[in-house]
Structures are given as structure tokens and as C-alpha cells.
mmCIF file of C-alpha atoms and ligand atoms in Angstrom:
data_model
loop_
_atom_site.group_PDB
_atom_site.id
_atom_site.type_symbol
_atom_site.label_atom_id
_atom_site.label_comp_id
_atom_site.label_asym_id
_atom_site.label_seq_id
_atom_site.Cartn_x
_atom_site.Cartn_y
_atom_site.Cartn_z
ATOM 1 C CA MET A 5 -212.733 38.074 216.911
ATOM 2 C CA TYR A 6 -214.106 37.088 220.353
ATOM 3 C CA MET A 7 -217.608 36.910 218.889
ATOM 4 C CA ARG A 8 -216.381 34.473 216.238
ATOM 5 C CA TYR A 9 -214.556 32.409 218.852
ATOM 6 C CA PHE A 10 -217.658 32.148 221.026
ATOM 7 C CA SER A 11 -220.003 31.385 218.150
ATOM 8 C CA ARG A 12 -217.641 28.552 217.078
ATOM 9 C CA LEU A 13 -217.529 27.320 220.654
ATOM 10 C CA PHE A 14 -221.303 27.343 220.894
ATOM 11 C CA SER A 15 -221.751 25.551 217.584
ATOM 12 C CA ALA A 16 -219.257 22.906 218.768
ATOM 13 C CA MET A 17 -221.233 22.582 221.996
ATOM 14 C CA ALA A 18 -224.441 22.194 219.989
ATOM 15 C CA GLY A 19 -223.477 18.609 219.149
ATOM 16 C CA PRO A 20 -221.784 16.599 216.408
ATOM 17 C CA ARG A 21 -220.859 18.097 213.051
ATOM 18 C CA PRO A 22 -223.843 18.173 210.644
ATOM 19 C CA VAL A 23 -223.763 16.653 207.159
ATOM 20 C CA VAL A 24 -225.021 18.336 204.007
ATOM 21 C CA LEU A 25 -226.097 16.116 201.112
ATOM 22 C CA SER A 26 -226.522 18.010 197.879
ATOM 23 C CA GLY A 27 -226.494 17.290 194.140
ATOM 24 C CA PRO A 28 -228.948 17.099 191.248
ATOM 25 C CA SER A 29 -232.550 16.129 191.838
ATOM 26 C CA GLY A 30 -232.781 12.388 191.100
ATOM 27 C CA ALA A 31 -229.127 11.683 191.980
ATOM 28 C CA GLY A 32 -230.178 9.506 194.929
ATOM 29 C CA LYS A 33 -229.847 11.782 197.979
ATOM 30 C CA SER A 34 -233.095 10.651 199.658
ATOM 31 C CA THR A 35 -232.413 6.997 198.890
ATOM 32 C CA LEU A 36 -228.955 7.173 200.449
ATOM 33 C CA LEU A 37 -229.940 9.205 203.475
ATOM 34 C CA LYS A 38 -232.869 6.893 204.216
ATOM 35 C CA LYS A 39 -230.505 3.901 204.147
ATOM 36 C CA LEU A 40 -228.152 5.722 206.497
ATOM 37 C CA MET A 41 -230.903 6.665 208.940
ATOM 38 C CA LYS A 42 -232.239 3.112 208.907
ATOM 39 C CA GLU A 43 -228.872 1.536 209.673
ATOM 40 C CA TYR A 44 -227.848 4.216 212.187
ATOM 41 C CA ASP A 45 -231.130 5.399 213.674
ATOM 42 C CA SER A 46 -229.501 6.410 216.948
ATOM 43 C CA ILE A 47 -226.727 8.366 215.195
ATOM 44 C CA PHE A 48 -228.363 10.485 212.477
ATOM 45 C CA GLY A 49 -231.373 12.773 212.473
ATOM 46 C CA PHE A 50 -232.933 14.455 209.440
ATOM 47 C CA SER A 51 -233.390 18.200 209.253
ATOM 48 C CA VAL A 52 -237.002 18.414 208.071
ATOM 49 C CA SER A 53 -237.173 21.295 205.594
ATOM 50 C CA HIS A 54 -240.159 23.429 204.706
ATOM 51 C CA THR A 55 -241.445 23.480 201.138
ATOM 52 C CA THR A 56 -244.307 24.939 199.138
ATOM 53 C CA ARG A 57 -244.394 21.947 196.749
ATOM 54 C CA ASN A 58 -247.111 19.319 197.076
ATOM 55 C CA PRO A 59 -246.374 16.077 198.938
ATOM 56 C CA ARG A 60 -245.563 13.061 196.738
ATOM 57 C CA PRO A 61 -247.401 9.792 197.332
ATOM 58 C CA GLY A 62 -245.914 8.214 200.445
ATOM 59 C CA GLU A 63 -244.433 11.435 201.806
ATOM 60 C CA VAL A 64 -245.549 12.442 205.289
ATOM 61 C CA ASN A 65 -245.983 15.991 206.568
ATOM 62 C CA GLY A 66 -243.480 16.654 209.374
ATOM 63 C CA ARG A 67 -241.318 13.669 208.416
ATOM 64 C CA ASP A 68 -240.244 14.321 204.813
ATOM 65 C CA TYR A 69 -241.048 18.040 204.748
ATOM 66 C CA HIS A 70 -243.238 20.588 206.440
ATOM 67 C CA TYR A 71 -245.640 21.406 203.603
ATOM 68 C CA VAL A 72 -246.700 25.041 203.754
ATOM 69 C CA THR A 73 -248.114 27.795 201.574
ATOM 70 C CA ARG A 74 -245.906 30.488 200.086
ATOM 71 C CA GLU A 75 -247.535 33.055 202.400
ATOM 72 C CA VAL A 76 -246.794 31.059 205.563
ATOM 73 C CA MET A 77 -243.239 30.295 204.467
ATOM 74 C CA GLN A 78 -242.447 33.881 203.474
ATOM 75 C CA ALA A 79 -243.837 35.171 206.790
ATOM 76 C CA SER A 80 -241.616 32.722 208.741
ATOM 77 C CA ILE A 81 -238.560 33.735 206.683
ATOM 78 C CA ASP A 82 -239.321 37.432 207.283
ATOM 79 C CA ASN A 83 -239.618 36.581 210.966
ATOM 80 C CA GLY A 84 -236.007 35.276 210.985
ATOM 81 C CA GLU A 85 -236.948 31.641 211.567
ATOM 82 C CA PHE A 86 -234.843 30.195 208.721
ATOM 83 C CA ILE A 87 -231.126 29.449 208.396
ATOM 84 C CA GLU A 88 -231.456 29.430 204.611
ATOM 85 C CA SER A 89 -234.107 29.293 201.928
ATOM 86 C CA ALA A 90 -234.180 29.020 198.152
ATOM 87 C CA GLU A 91 -236.438 28.860 195.124
ATOM 88 C CA PHE A 92 -236.047 25.553 193.273
ATOM 89 C CA SER A 93 -238.010 24.376 190.244
ATOM 90 C CA GLY A 94 -240.891 26.785 190.931
ATOM 91 C CA ASN A 95 -241.193 26.117 194.665
ATOM 92 C CA MET A 96 -239.719 27.457 197.887
ATOM 93 C CA TYR A 97 -237.556 25.288 200.120
ATOM 94 C CA GLY A 98 -235.820 26.165 203.363
ATOM 95 C CA THR A 99 -234.130 24.963 206.540
ATOM 96 C CA SER A 100 -235.611 26.371 209.724
ATOM 97 C CA LYS A 101 -233.467 26.966 212.789
ATOM 98 C CA ALA A 102 -235.911 24.760 214.712
ATOM 99 C CA ALA A 103 -235.368 21.831 212.297
ATOM 100 C CA VAL A 104 -231.633 21.749 212.943
ATOM 101 C CA GLN A 105 -231.960 22.461 216.681
ATOM 102 C CA ALA A 106 -234.450 19.586 217.088
ATOM 103 C CA VAL A 107 -231.825 17.132 215.795
ATOM 104 C CA GLN A 108 -228.868 18.663 217.618
ATOM 105 C CA ALA A 109 -230.792 18.685 220.916
ATOM 106 C CA LYS A 110 -230.841 14.867 220.682
ATOM 107 C CA ASN A 111 -227.071 14.857 220.130
ATOM 108 C CA LEU A 112 -227.547 13.301 216.679
ATOM 109 C CA ILE A 113 -225.651 14.082 213.478
ATOM 110 C CA CYS A 114 -227.986 16.403 211.596
ATOM 111 C CA ILE A 115 -228.386 15.593 207.885
ATOM 112 C CA LEU A 116 -229.507 18.360 205.549
ATOM 113 C CA ASP A 117 -230.696 17.572 202.009
ATOM 114 C CA ILE A 118 -230.392 20.924 200.235
ATOM 115 C CA ASP A 119 -229.733 22.377 196.781
ATOM 116 C CA MET A 120 -226.632 24.376 195.755
ATOM 117 C CA GLN A 121 -228.143 27.723 196.798
ATOM 118 C CA GLY A 122 -228.584 26.192 200.242
ATOM 119 C CA VAL A 123 -224.948 25.050 200.202
ATOM 120 C CA ARG A 124 -223.772 28.562 199.318
ATOM 121 C CA ASN A 125 -225.928 30.080 202.071
ATOM 122 C CA ILE A 126 -224.978 27.534 204.748
ATOM 123 C CA LYS A 127 -221.330 28.362 204.020
ATOM 124 C CA THR A 128 -221.945 31.868 205.348
ATOM 125 C CA THR A 129 -223.201 30.481 208.701
ATOM 126 C CA ASP A 130 -221.501 28.867 211.719
ATOM 127 C CA LEU A 131 -223.036 25.426 211.077
ATOM 128 C CA ASN A 132 -219.722 24.008 209.779
ATOM 129 C CA PRO A 133 -221.076 20.812 208.192
ATOM 130 C CA ILE A 134 -219.342 18.211 206.036
ATOM 131 C CA TYR A 135 -220.425 18.931 202.448
ATOM 132 C CA ILE A 136 -221.117 15.844 200.322
ATOM 133 C CA SER A 137 -222.225 15.937 196.704
ATOM 134 C CA ILE A 138 -224.234 12.966 195.405
ATOM 135 C CA GLN A 139 -223.995 12.738 191.630
ATOM 136 C CA PRO A 140 -225.477 10.545 188.904
ATOM 137 C CA PRO A 141 -223.134 8.575 186.615
ATOM 138 C CA SER A 142 -224.433 10.611 183.623
ATOM 139 C CA MET A 143 -227.202 13.043 182.661
ATOM 140 C CA ALA A 144 -228.887 10.260 180.675
ATOM 141 C CA VAL A 145 -229.053 8.035 183.757
ATOM 142 C CA LEU A 146 -230.299 10.971 185.822
ATOM 143 C CA GLU A 147 -233.134 11.598 183.358
ATOM 144 C CA LYS A 148 -234.075 7.920 183.341
ATOM 145 C CA ARG A 149 -234.150 7.769 187.153
ATOM 146 C CA LEU A 150 -236.281 10.890 187.380
ATOM 147 C CA ARG A 151 -238.697 9.579 184.729
ATOM 148 C CA ASP A 152 -238.882 6.135 186.353
ATOM 149 C CA ARG A 153 -239.575 7.737 189.746
ATOM 150 C CA LYS A 154 -242.820 9.051 188.186
ATOM 151 C CA THR A 155 -243.110 11.957 190.605
ATOM 152 C CA GLU A 156 -242.651 14.872 188.221
ATOM 153 C CA SER A 157 -244.709 16.476 185.472
ATOM 154 C CA GLU A 158 -242.842 16.949 182.175
ATOM 155 C CA GLU A 159 -242.427 20.652 183.055
ATOM 156 C CA SER A 160 -241.006 19.923 186.504
ATOM 157 C CA LEU A 161 -238.733 17.236 185.044
ATOM 158 C CA GLN A 162 -237.296 19.671 182.470
ATOM 159 C CA LYS A 163 -236.699 22.305 185.158
ATOM 160 C CA ARG A 164 -234.909 19.744 187.320
ATOM 161 C CA LEU A 165 -232.712 18.609 184.419
ATOM 162 C CA GLN A 166 -231.750 22.226 183.713
ATOM 163 C CA ALA A 167 -230.988 22.806 187.387
ATOM 164 C CA ALA A 168 -228.943 19.581 187.372
ATOM 165 C CA GLN A 169 -226.547 21.023 184.770
ATOM 166 C CA VAL A 170 -225.951 24.046 187.004
ATOM 167 C CA GLU A 171 -225.541 21.858 190.112
ATOM 168 C CA MET A 172 -222.924 19.733 188.291
ATOM 169 C CA GLU A 173 -220.982 22.863 187.259
ATOM 170 C CA PHE A 174 -221.151 24.205 190.818
ATOM 171 C CA SER A 175 -219.709 20.972 192.213
ATOM 172 C CA LYS A 176 -216.562 21.545 190.125
ATOM 173 C CA GLU A 177 -215.840 24.854 191.882
ATOM 174 C CA ASP A 178 -212.828 24.741 194.164
ATOM 175 C CA GLY A 179 -213.819 23.781 197.699
ATOM 176 C CA ALA A 180 -217.540 23.469 196.931
ATOM 177 C CA PHE A 181 -217.672 19.968 198.475
ATOM 178 C CA ASP A 182 -215.529 17.903 200.824
ATOM 179 C CA VAL A 183 -216.568 14.622 199.206
ATOM 180 C CA ILE A 184 -218.099 13.742 195.818
ATOM 181 C CA ILE A 185 -219.877 10.398 195.482
ATOM 182 C CA ILE A 186 -220.999 9.064 192.108
ATOM 183 C CA ASN A 187 -224.139 7.047 192.722
ATOM 184 C CA ASP A 188 -223.879 4.369 190.024
ATOM 185 C CA ASN A 189 -224.264 1.105 191.930
ATOM 186 C CA LEU A 190 -226.314 1.912 195.042
ATOM 187 C CA GLU A 191 -224.455 -0.354 197.458
ATOM 188 C CA ASP A 192 -221.064 0.988 196.319
ATOM 189 C CA ALA A 193 -222.235 4.580 196.725
ATOM 190 C CA TYR A 194 -223.675 3.777 200.157
ATOM 191 C CA GLY A 195 -220.382 2.178 201.187
ATOM 192 C CA ARG A 196 -218.489 5.310 200.169
ATOM 193 C CA LEU A 197 -220.942 7.521 202.045
ATOM 194 C CA LYS A 198 -220.488 5.459 205.210
ATOM 195 C CA GLN A 199 -216.706 5.596 204.777
ATOM 196 C CA ALA A 200 -216.811 9.391 204.468
ATOM 197 C CA LEU A 201 -218.809 9.621 207.718
ATOM 198 C CA LEU A 202 -217.062 6.882 209.691
ATOM 199 C CA GLU A 203 -215.082 9.202 211.949
ATOM 200 C CA GLU A 204 -218.170 11.235 212.872
ATOM 201 C CA ILE A 205 -220.224 8.043 213.409
ATOM 202 C CA ASN A 206 -217.556 6.659 215.751
ATOM 203 C CA ASN A 207 -217.345 9.958 217.649
ATOM 204 C CA VAL A 208 -221.079 9.901 218.340
ATOM 205 C CA LYS A 209 -220.973 6.210 219.326
ATOM 206 C CA LYS A 210 -218.148 7.004 221.780
ATOM 207 C CA THR A 211 -219.984 9.993 223.280
ATOM 208 C CA ASN A 212 -223.219 7.993 223.648
ATOM 209 C CA SER A 213 -221.497 5.066 225.329
ATOM 210 C CA THR A 214 -219.875 7.318 227.961
ATOM 211 C CA SER A 215 -222.967 9.429 228.686
HETATM 212 P P1 LIG B 304 -232.983 12.597 195.044
HETATM 213 O O1 LIG B 304 -233.389 12.488 196.482
HETATM 214 O O2 LIG B 304 -231.548 12.979 194.873
HETATM 215 O O3 LIG B 304 -233.894 13.463 194.232
HETATM 216 P P2 LIG B 304 -233.874 9.814 194.869
HETATM 217 O O4 LIG B 304 -233.231 9.232 196.072
HETATM 218 O O5 LIG B 304 -235.338 10.087 194.936
HETATM 219 O O6 LIG B 304 -233.090 11.143 194.402
HETATM 220 O O7 LIG B 304 -233.543 8.858 193.653
HETATM 221 C C1 LIG B 304 -234.137 9.079 192.364
HETATM 222 C C2 LIG B 304 -234.655 7.747 191.818
HETATM 223 O O8 LIG B 304 -233.543 6.921 191.471
HETATM 224 C C3 LIG B 304 -235.488 6.974 192.828
HETATM 225 O O9 LIG B 304 -236.568 6.357 192.141
HETATM 226 C C4 LIG B 304 -234.506 5.933 193.369
HETATM 227 O O10 LIG B 304 -235.162 4.731 193.764
HETATM 228 C C5 LIG B 304 -233.587 5.692 192.180
HETATM 229 N N1 LIG B 304 -232.192 5.386 192.528
HETATM 230 C C6 LIG B 304 -231.430 5.950 193.501
HETATM 231 N N2 LIG B 304 -230.187 5.451 193.499
HETATM 232 C C7 LIG B 304 -230.145 4.538 192.496
HETATM 233 C C8 LIG B 304 -229.119 3.659 191.987
HETATM 234 N N3 LIG B 304 -227.893 3.646 192.490
HETATM 235 N N4 LIG B 304 -229.436 2.865 190.956
HETATM 236 C C9 LIG B 304 -230.670 2.884 190.413
HETATM 237 N N5 LIG B 304 -231.692 3.673 190.841
HETATM 238 C C10 LIG B 304 -231.426 4.489 191.871
HETATM 239 P P1 LIG B 305 -237.495 17.614 196.009
HETATM 240 O O1 LIG B 305 -238.635 18.441 195.508
HETATM 241 O O2 LIG B 305 -236.987 16.651 194.963
HETATM 242 O O3 LIG B 305 -237.772 16.971 197.332
HETATM 243 O O4 LIG B 305 -236.275 18.616 196.297
HETATM 244 C C1 LIG B 305 -235.834 19.472 195.258
HETATM 245 C C2 LIG B 305 -234.513 20.114 195.639
HETATM 246 O O5 LIG B 305 -234.694 20.925 196.795
HETATM 247 C C3 LIG B 305 -233.427 19.098 196.005
HETATM 248 O O6 LIG B 305 -232.225 19.522 195.358
HETATM 249 C C4 LIG B 305 -233.281 19.223 197.488
HETATM 250 O O7 LIG B 305 -231.951 18.990 197.925
HETATM 251 C C5 LIG B 305 -233.620 20.704 197.673
HETATM 252 N N1 LIG B 305 -234.058 21.024 199.039
HETATM 253 C C6 LIG B 305 -234.827 20.306 199.885
HETATM 254 N N2 LIG B 305 -234.967 20.950 201.064
HETATM 255 C C7 LIG B 305 -234.249 22.092 200.954
HETATM 256 C C8 LIG B 305 -233.971 23.178 201.843
HETATM 257 O O8 LIG B 305 -234.410 23.230 202.986
HETATM 258 N N3 LIG B 305 -233.195 24.180 201.375
HETATM 259 C C9 LIG B 305 -232.678 24.181 200.112
HETATM 260 N N4 LIG B 305 -231.917 25.205 199.754
HETATM 261 N N5 LIG B 305 -232.904 23.185 199.245
HETATM 262 C C10 LIG B 305 -233.679 22.156 199.663
#
């Protein structure tokens, strides 16, 4: 009881409430979070995950992901350095404690881009984020966006489409997400994302202006 009280107190002291963006691969999570970080660069900070997948053209090690081998990642997980980790589409992904602490130390709202296994696992921790699901208007549109992105092999694309079905089912579970945003028109979806985060954004602005 006291332990839970103190761990809540400490997580509240750790800074503003984090935000989890989840949803099918290709739904637009990276696009939306990049827009958010560009408009509010002094408000949000990205939790840089680790992954064993290869970098895509344009991705930067340490900014988009920490790209590591399976051996290195497994050793760090075994060493207790991760809040959560998961296997997705043939690769490992995970959120290190250091990734979240680096953002919270700057008093920024920490954004995590994680799959549904990550959502389930984060729910067992004290992180207490706002859970937002970004969804495509349809599976056909999702497939087109993934194909047009030209980042996936046919095999990876098929795995992601299969995972997308499961992610969509998960999002229908009671209490899985606080907010669901259908990313049809990008500007509309971005507007709804900002609206969902307005209170947190204003809280951080207020804290920063008085400190
Ligand atoms: P995720 O991070 O969820 O995997 P991305 O942000 O990479 O998805 O988006 C997948 C692709 O769809 C990208 O090529 C992106 O430019 C495009 N995209 C994102 N949102 C929209 C939208 N509202 N309309 C059209 N294309 C979009
Ligand atoms: P991508 O390879 O397209 O960058 O990411 C594939 C999937 O992995 C996406 O659903 C993304 O949200 C998820 N992902 C990225 N980082 C993490 C992480 O640290 N933990 C978990 N559980 N999923 C992640």
C-alpha cells in the first residue's frame, strides 16, 4: 500500500504524464509524432527505442532507434535495463529505462511509439501514460500506405498486415486506449491529436513559464 503510494508519488515527480502512440504499422504514428515534436519541440521528447531491425533510408541511429544486434539487446533485457520489450514482425523492439528517463529529466512529455504488446506491458508499470491509438481508415488504405512507403519487403509487409488485424481487434477491448484517432485526412487527425493532448501541453507550458 505505502510502496504503491510512494511509487506513484515518484512517478508524478518524474515529470509530466507520458503519451503512448500505438496502432497498426503504417497507420501514421511516426508522421503524427514528428509533426507534434516539430510544432512543440520544447514540450515533447521522443523515447528512442531499441530494435534489431535494419535502419530505413533517412533513419538515424540514436534519433529514430538505437539499432542493435539480438545478442546485445537480449543481454540488456536480461540485465534489467528495459521497461518493456516485444517481438514484432521478426525483430525485437523495446523501451529502455534510460530512454524514458532521458526525456523526463528534461521535464518534457515523453512520447512512446510502441506496439500492442508494449501497451499491455506498460499497463503493468507505474508509467501511467495517456494511451492513444492511431488507426487507418481501412485495411485497404493501410496496405496502400505501407506499399507506397516502400520500406518493406513483401514478406515484412504481409507480416505487418497480419499484425494490423490483431492490433485493430485489441483496440476494441474495453479500456485498451483512452483516445482513438482515425488518420484519414492528416491535418484532421493531427488536430484531434493536439486536442487530446491540450491539457498536458498547457500544464507543461505553465510549469516552464514559472520555473
Ligand atoms: P507508422 O509510423 O504508423 O508505421 P507512418 O507515419 O510511417 O506510419 O505512415 C505510413 C505512410 O503513410 C507514410 O509513407 C506516410 O507518409 C503516409 N501517411 C501518414 N498519414 C497519412 C495520411 N493521413 N494520408 C496519407 N498518407 C499518410
Ligand atoms: P517499425 O519497424 O515500423 O519502426 O515499428 C514496428 C512496430 O514496432 C510499430 O508498431 C512500433 O510501434 C513498434 N515499436 C517501436 N518501438 C517499440 C518498442 O520500444 N516497444 C514495442 N513494444 N514496440 C515498439
